[in-house]
Coordinates of C-alpha atoms in Angstrom, one line a residue:
X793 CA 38.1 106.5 85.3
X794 CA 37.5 109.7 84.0
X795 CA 34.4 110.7 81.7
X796 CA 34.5 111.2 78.3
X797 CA 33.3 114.3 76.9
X798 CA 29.1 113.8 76.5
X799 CA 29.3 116.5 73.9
X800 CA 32.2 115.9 71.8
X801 CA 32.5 116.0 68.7
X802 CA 32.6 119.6 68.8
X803 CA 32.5 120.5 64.9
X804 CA 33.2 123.6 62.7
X805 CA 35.7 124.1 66.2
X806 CA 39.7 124.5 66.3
X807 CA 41.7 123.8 69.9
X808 CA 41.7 127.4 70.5
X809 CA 37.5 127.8 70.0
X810 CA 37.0 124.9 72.4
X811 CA 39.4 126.5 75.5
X812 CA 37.9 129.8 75.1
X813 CA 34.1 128.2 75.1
X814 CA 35.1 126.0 78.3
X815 CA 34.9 128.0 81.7
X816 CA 37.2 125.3 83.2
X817 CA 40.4 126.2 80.5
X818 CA 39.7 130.0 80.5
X819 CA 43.3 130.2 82.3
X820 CA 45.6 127.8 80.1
X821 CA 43.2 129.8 77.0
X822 CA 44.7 133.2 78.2
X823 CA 48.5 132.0 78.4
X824 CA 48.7 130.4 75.2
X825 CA 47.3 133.7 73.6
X826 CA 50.6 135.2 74.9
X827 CA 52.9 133.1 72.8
X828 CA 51.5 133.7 69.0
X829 CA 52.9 131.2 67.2
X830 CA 51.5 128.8 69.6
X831 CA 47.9 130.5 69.4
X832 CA 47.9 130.5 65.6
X833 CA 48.8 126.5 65.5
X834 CA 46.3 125.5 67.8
X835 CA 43.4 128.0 66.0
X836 CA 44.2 126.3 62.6
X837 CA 42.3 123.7 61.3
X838 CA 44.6 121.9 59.2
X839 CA 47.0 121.2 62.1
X840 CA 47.0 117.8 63.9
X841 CA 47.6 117.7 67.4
X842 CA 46.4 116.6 71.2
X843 CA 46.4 118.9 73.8
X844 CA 46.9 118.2 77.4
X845 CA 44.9 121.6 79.0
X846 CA 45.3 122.2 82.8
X847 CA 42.1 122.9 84.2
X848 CA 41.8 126.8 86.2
X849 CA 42.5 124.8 89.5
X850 CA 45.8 123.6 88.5
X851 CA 46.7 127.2 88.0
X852 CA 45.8 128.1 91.4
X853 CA 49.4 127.0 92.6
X854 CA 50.9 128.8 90.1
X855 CA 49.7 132.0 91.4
X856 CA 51.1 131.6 94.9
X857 CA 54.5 131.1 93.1
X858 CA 54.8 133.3 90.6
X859 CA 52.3 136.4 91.9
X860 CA 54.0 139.6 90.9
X861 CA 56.3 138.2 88.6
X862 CA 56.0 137.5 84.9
X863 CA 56.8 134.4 83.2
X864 CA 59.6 134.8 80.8
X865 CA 58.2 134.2 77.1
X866 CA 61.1 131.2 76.1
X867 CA 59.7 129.3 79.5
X868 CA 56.3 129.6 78.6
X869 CA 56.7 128.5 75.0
X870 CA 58.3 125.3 76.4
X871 CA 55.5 124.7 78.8
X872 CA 53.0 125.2 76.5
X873 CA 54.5 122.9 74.1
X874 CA 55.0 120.1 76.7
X875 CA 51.1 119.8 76.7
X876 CA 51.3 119.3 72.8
X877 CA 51.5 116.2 70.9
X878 CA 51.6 115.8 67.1
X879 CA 48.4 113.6 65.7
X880 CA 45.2 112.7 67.3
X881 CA 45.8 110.5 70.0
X882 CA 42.0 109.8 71.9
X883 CA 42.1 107.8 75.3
X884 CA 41.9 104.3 73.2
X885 CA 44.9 105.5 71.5
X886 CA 46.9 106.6 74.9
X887 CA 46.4 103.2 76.7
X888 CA 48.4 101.6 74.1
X889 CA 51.4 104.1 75.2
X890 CA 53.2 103.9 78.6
X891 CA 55.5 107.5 76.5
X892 CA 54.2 109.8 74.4
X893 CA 56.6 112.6 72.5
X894 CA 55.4 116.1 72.8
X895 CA 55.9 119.2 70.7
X896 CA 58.8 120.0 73.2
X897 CA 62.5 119.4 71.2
X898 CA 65.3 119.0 73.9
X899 CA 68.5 120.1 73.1
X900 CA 70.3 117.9 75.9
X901 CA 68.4 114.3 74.5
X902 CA 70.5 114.3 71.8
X903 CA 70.0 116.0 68.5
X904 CA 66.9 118.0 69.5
X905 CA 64.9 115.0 70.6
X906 CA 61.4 115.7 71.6
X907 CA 60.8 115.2 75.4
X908 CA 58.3 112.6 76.7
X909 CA 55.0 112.1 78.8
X910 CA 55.0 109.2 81.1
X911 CA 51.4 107.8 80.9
X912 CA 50.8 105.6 84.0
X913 CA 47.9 104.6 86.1
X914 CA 47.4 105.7 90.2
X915 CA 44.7 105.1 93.0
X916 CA 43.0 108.4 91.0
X917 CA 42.7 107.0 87.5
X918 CA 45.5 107.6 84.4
X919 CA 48.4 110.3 85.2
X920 CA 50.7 111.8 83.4
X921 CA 54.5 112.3 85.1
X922 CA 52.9 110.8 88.3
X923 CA 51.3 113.8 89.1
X924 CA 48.8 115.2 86.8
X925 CA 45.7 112.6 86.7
X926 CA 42.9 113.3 84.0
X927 CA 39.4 114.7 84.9
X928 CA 38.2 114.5 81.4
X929 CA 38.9 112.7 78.1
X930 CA 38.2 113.1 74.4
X931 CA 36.9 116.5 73.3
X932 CA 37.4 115.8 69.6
X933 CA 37.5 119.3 67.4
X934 CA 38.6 119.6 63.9
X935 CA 42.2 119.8 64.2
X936 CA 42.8 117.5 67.0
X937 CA 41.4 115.8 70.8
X938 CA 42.0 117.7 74.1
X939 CA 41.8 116.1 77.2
X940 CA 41.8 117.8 80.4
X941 CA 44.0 117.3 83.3
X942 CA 44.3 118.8 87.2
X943 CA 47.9 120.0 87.1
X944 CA 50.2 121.9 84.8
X945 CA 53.0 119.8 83.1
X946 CA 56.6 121.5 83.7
X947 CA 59.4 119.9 81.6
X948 CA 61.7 117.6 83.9
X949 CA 64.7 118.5 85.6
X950 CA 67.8 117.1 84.7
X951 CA 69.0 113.6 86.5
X952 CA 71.0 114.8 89.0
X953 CA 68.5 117.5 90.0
X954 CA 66.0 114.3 90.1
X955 CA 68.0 111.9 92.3
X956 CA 69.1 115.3 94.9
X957 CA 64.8 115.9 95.3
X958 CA 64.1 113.1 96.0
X959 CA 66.4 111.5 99.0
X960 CA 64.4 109.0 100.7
X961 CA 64.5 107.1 97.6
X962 CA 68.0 107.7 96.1
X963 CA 70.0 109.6 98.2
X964 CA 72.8 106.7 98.1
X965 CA 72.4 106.2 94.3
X966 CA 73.3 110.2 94.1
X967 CA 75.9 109.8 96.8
X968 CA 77.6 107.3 94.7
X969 CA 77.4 109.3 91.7
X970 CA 78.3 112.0 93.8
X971 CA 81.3 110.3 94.8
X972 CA 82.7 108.9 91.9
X973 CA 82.0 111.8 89.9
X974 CA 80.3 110.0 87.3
X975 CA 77.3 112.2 86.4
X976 CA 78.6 115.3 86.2
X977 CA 81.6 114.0 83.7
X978 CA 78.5 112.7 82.1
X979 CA 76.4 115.8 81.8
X980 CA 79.4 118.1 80.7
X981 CA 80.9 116.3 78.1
X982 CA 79.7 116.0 74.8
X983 CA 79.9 113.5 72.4
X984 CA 81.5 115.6 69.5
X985 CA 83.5 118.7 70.3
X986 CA 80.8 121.0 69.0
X987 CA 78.1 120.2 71.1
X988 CA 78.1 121.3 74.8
X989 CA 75.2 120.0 75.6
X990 CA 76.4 117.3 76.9
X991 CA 75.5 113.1 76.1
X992 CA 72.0 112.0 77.1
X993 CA 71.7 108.9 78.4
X994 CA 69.9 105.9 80.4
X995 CA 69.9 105.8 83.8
X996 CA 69.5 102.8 85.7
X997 CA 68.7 104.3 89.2
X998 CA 68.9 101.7 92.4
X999 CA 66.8 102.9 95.2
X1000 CA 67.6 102.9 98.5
X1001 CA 66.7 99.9 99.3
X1002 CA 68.5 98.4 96.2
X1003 CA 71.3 98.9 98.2
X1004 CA 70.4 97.6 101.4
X1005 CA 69.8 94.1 99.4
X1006 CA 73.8 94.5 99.2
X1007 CA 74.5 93.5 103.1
X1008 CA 76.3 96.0 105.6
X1009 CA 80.1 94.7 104.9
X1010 CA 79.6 95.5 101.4
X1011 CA 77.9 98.9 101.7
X1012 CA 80.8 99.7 103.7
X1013 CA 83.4 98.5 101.5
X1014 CA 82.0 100.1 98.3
X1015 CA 81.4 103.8 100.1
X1016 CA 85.2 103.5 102.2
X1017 CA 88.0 105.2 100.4
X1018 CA 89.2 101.9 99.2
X1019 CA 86.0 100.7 97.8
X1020 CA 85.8 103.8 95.7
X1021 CA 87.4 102.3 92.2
X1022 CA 84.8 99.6 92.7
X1023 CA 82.1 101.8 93.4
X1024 CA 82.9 103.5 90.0
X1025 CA 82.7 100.4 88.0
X1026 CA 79.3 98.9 89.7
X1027 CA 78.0 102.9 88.4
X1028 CA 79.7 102.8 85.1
X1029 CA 77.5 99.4 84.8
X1030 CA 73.8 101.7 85.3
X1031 CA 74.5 104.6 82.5
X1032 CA 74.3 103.9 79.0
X1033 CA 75.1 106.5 77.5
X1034 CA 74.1 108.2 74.1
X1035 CA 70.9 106.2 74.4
X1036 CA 67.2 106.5 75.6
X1037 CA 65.4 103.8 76.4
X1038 CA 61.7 103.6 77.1
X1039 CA 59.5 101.0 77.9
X1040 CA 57.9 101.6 74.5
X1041 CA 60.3 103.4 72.8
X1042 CA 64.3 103.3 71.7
X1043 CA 66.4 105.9 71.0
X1044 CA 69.3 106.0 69.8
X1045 CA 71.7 109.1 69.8
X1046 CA 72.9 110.8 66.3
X1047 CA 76.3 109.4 66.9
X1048 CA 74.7 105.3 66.3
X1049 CA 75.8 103.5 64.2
X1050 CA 73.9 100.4 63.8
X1051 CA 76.3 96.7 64.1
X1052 CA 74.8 92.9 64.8
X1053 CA 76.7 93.2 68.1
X1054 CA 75.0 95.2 71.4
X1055 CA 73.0 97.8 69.6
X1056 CA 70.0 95.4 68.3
X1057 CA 66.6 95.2 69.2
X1058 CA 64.7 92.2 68.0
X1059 CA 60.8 92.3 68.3
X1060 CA 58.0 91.1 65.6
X1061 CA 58.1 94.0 63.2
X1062 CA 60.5 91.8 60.9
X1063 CA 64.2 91.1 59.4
X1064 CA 67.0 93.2 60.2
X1065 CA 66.8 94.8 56.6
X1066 CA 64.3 96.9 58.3
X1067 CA 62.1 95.8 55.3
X1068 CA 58.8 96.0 57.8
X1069 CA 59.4 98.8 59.9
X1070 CA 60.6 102.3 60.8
X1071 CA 63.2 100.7 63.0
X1072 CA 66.5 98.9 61.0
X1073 CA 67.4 96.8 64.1
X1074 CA 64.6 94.3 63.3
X1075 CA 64.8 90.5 63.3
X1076 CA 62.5 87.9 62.9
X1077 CA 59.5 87.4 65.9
X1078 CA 59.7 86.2 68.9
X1079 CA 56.2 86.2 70.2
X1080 CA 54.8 82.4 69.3
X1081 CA 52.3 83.7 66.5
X1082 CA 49.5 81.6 68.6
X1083 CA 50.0 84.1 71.5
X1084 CA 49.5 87.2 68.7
X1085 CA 45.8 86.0 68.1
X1086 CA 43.1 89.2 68.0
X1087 CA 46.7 91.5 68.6
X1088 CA 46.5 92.6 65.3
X1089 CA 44.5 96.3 65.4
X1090 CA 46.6 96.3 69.5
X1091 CA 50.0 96.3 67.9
X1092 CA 49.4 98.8 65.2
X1093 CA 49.4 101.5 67.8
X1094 CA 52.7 102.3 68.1
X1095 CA 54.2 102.0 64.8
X1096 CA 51.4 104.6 63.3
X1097 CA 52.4 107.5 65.9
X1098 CA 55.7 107.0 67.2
X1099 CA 59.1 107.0 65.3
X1100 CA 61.1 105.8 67.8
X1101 CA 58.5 103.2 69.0
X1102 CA 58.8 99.7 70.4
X1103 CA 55.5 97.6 69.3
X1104 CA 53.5 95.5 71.6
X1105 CA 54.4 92.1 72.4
X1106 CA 58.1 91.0 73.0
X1107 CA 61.4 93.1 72.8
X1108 CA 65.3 92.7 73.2
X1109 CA 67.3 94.9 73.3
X1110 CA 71.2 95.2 73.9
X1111 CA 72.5 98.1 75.4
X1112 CA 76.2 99.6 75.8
X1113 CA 76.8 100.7 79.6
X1114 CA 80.1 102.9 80.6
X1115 CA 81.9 100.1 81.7
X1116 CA 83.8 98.3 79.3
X1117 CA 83.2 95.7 77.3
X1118 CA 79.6 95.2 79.5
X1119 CA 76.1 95.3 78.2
X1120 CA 72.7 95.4 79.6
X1121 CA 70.5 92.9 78.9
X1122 CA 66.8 94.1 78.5
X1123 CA 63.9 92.2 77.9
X1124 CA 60.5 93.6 77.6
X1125 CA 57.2 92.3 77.3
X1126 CA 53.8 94.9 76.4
X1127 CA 50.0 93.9 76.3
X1128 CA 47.9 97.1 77.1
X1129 CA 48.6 98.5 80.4
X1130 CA 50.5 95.3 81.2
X1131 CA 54.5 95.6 81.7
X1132 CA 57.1 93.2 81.9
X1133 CA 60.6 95.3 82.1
X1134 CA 63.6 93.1 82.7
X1135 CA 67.4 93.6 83.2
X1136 CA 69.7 90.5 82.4
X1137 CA 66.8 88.2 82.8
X1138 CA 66.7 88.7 86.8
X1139 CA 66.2 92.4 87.6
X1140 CA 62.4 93.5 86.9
X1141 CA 62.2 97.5 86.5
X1142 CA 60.0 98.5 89.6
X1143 CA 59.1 102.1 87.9
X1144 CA 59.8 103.1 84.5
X1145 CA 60.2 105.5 82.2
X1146 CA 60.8 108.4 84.6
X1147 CA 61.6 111.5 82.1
X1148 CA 64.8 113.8 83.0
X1149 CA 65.9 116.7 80.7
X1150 CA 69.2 115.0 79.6
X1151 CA 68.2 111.5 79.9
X1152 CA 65.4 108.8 81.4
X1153 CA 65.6 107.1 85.0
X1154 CA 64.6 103.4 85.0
X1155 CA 64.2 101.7 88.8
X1156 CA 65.6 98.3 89.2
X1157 CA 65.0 95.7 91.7
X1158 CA 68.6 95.2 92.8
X1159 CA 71.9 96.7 92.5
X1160 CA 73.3 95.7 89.1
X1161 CA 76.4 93.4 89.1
X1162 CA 78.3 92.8 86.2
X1163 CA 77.9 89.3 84.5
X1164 CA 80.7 87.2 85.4
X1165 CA 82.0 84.0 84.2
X1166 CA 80.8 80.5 84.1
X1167 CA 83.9 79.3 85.6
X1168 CA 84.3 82.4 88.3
X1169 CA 79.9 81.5 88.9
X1170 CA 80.9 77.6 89.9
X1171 CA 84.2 78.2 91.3
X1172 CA 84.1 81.3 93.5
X1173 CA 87.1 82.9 95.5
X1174 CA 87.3 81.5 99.0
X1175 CA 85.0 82.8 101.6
X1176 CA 85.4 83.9 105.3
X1177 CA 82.4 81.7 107.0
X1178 CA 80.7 84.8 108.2
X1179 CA 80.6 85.9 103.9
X1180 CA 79.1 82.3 103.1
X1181 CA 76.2 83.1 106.1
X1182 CA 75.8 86.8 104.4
X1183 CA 75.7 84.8 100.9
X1184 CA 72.9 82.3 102.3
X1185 CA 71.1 85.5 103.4
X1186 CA 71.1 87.2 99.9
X1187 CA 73.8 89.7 100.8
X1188 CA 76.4 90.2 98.4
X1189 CA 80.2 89.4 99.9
X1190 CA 82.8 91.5 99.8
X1191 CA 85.7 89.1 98.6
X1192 CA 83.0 87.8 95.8
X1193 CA 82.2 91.9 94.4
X1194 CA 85.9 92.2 94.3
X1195 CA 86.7 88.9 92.3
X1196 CA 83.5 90.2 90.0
X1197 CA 84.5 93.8 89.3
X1198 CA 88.4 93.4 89.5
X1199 CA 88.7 93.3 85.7
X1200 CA 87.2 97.0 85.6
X1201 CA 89.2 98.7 88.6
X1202 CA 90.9 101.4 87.4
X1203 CA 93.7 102.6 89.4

C-alpha cells in the first residue's frame, strides 16, 4: 500500500500552494496555471475538493506524444477536471467507493452527468481506471486532500472506441454489435429530438470467451446470415439504455420516470416514499439487521458524498434492456472492497464499472439469454442427440436459442 503523507496536515496551505511546494507535481502545477479558472478554484480556500495530481514521471509520456505541439485549452480543461472531485475524500473515505464522480460534466451521459473514476485494487496497490496506481495518500490542506498518482487520467473513449482497442477480449462482442448495427443506432440517436448527443447507456459486454461458453454450432448459427435476427435480440438483451449503472452508484437518465415495475432499486435506506434517502426508489431492507452489526459509520459513506449512490450492503435493482418486454435482473452485495455483482441470479460480473464517455461497460460471466418460461424450461423443443451431448457439456443448442429468442425475431 502506498504511504500516507508523514507531513500532512499542511495548514495556512490551498491545493495550488501544496503542488507548487512539491518537486514531484511541479509539472501538473504548471498546466493547471494555464487554465485560470481552474488555478483560482484550486488556490481558494473556501473550495472543497480532492485532487488526483500526476507525479512529473507520468508526464514523461506525454512529452513523447505531444512534443512540439500544444494542447488545445477545451482538452486540457477537461483533463484537469477529470482529476477533481467535489468534497474531501481521504484514503478511508475512497475504500468505501468502487466510483467516484469528478468535476468532469459529460454531455453524452445524459443531461451533463459528471464522468466517473473506477477505484479498484492491482498486484501494485489501489488504481484508478486500471492504470494509474497511487504512490502517495492524504496530503490534507485547507481546502481539500490531494493524493498523488503515477499516470495522468484522460477521460474515456466512447464504447465502441473501447470494445475496437481492445480485441483479444471483445473483438466478437464488437463484431456482433458491428453486425447488427446496434451501437451505432445507439450512439446517434437521441432520446428527445433536441439532443444529438445521443442515449447513454449500460453495457453488458461478453468477452471472448463468453462466447466460446456458447458451443461451435451456435457461434455459427448466431454470426451466419440466418442467425443475424437472433443475434440482434441476444444484443438488444446487454444495452439498457438511458441508464448507468455502477456497482455503487444508479443513474438514471433525465427522461425516468419512476413506476413500481422494472425501474426500482430496493436496498436498506428505507420506504419507497424516499422518506430516508436521496434515492425515491427505496423500499424496506433487505440485509438481516443481525448481519448490519458495527456497519453503521461503513454505510454512511456513500450517502454523504454521492447523489447517485448505492449504500453498502444489499441492492436490487431492475433494469429495462432494448429487447422488449425483457429486464435485467441485478443483484448486488458491498462490504469494503468486497463485491458481489450479479445478473439474473446466475451471471457474476467478472470486471465492473469500466467508464466509457457515453455509457459504462460491465463484464459478465456468460453470454446473456433471455429468461424463458417455466413451461418452455421443463418442456424443451426436441433435440438432435448430438444438441443433447453439446447440452450435457454446457454448450447452448441451436434448436433450444431459437425456441428462447423466437418471440423477439424481427423480420
Amino acid at each position: 500500500m502506498p504511504p500516507s503523507d508523514p507531513h500532512s496536515p499542511h495548514s495556512d496551505s490551498s491545493i495550488m500552494d501544496l503542488l507548487h511546494a512539491c518537486p514531484e507535481t511541479s509539472r501538473f502545477h504548471d498546466f493547471i496555471k494555464k487554465d485560470k479558472e481552474i488555478y483560482d478554484y484550486l488556490n481558494d480556500r473556501k473550495s472543497n475538493v480532492t485532487v488526483f495530481a500526476p507525479t512529473n514521471k507520468a508526464f514523461e509520456l506525454l512529452d513523447r506524444c505531444s512534443k512540439g505541439h500544444d494542447i488545445p485549452p477545451e482538452l486540457l480543461k477537461r483533463v484537469l477536471l477529470y482529476h477533481m472531485v467535489e468534497g474531501t475524500h481521504g484514503s478511508q473515505d475512497l475504500r468505501y467507493h468502487n466510483t467516484i464522480a469528478t468535476k468532469l460534466s459529460e454531455d453524452k451521459l445524459g443531461g451533463g452527468h459528471h464522468q466517473r473514476l473506477r477505484i479498484g485494487l492491482s498486484h501494485d496497490g489501489p488504481t484508478l481506471n486500471f492504470y494509474a496506481v497511487f504512490k502517495m495518500f492524504d496530503s490534507f490542506v485547507d481546502n481539500g486532500v490531494v493524493h498523488a498518482i503515477d499516470s495522468i487520467l484522460l477521460p474515456p473513449p466512447s464504447v465502441i472506441d473501447i470494445l475496437q482497442y481492445l480485441p483479444t477480449e471483445f473483438s466478437t462482442t464488437e463484431t456482433a454489435f458491428h453486425r447488427t448495427g446496434l451501437l451505432h443506432e445507439l450512439s446517434k440517436k437521441s432520446l428527445t429530438d433536441d439532443d444529438d448527443n445521443g442515449t447513454p447507456f449500460t453495457l453488458f459486454a461478453p468477452s471472448n470467451r463468453d462466447w466460446q461458453k456458447l458451443g461451435f454450432a451456435a457461434n455459427a448459427f448466431l454470426f451466419s446470415d440466418w442467425g443475424l435476427p437472433y443475434l440482434k435480440a441476444i444484443m438488444k438483451y446487454h444495452i439498457v439504455p438511458g441508464e448507468l449503472l455502477y456497482s455503487d452508484a444508479w443513474i438514471k437518465g433525465r427522461h425516468h420516470h419512476h413506476s413500481n415495475g422494472p425501474n426500482t432499486a430496493y436496498d436498506d435506506r428505507g420506504d419507497s416514499s424516499g422518506n430516508r434517502g436521496h434515492n425515491s426508489d427505496i423500499l424496506n431492507p433487505v440485509v438481516p439487521e443481525e448481519m448490519l452489526k458495527g456497519w453503521g459509520e461503513l454505510r454512511k459513506r456513500d450517502e454523504r458524498d454521492d447523489a447517485h449512490g448505492l449504500l453498502h450492503g444489499y441492492s436490487h435493482v431492475q433494469l429495462p434492456t432494448l429487447l422488449k418486454e425483457r429486464t435485467l435482473s441485478v443483484d448486488v452485495t458491498r462490504l469494503e472492497r468486497f463485491l458481489s455483482f450479479r445478473v439474473n441470479g446466475l451471471t457474476s460480473v467478472v470486471i465492473s464499472d469500466a467508464p466509457a464517455r457515453n455509457g459504462v461497460l460491465q463484464v459478465p460471466d456468460h453470454v446473456l439469454i433471455p429468461p424463458h418460461s417455466l413451461e418452455e424450461h421443463h418442456d424443451p423443443p426436441e433435440m438432435a442427440e448430438e444438441e443433447v451431448e453439446a447440452w450435457k457439456r454446457g454448450e447452448m443448442p441451436v434448436t433450444l436459442l431459437k425456441a428462447i429468442l423466437e418471440p423477439w425475431v424481427e423480420e
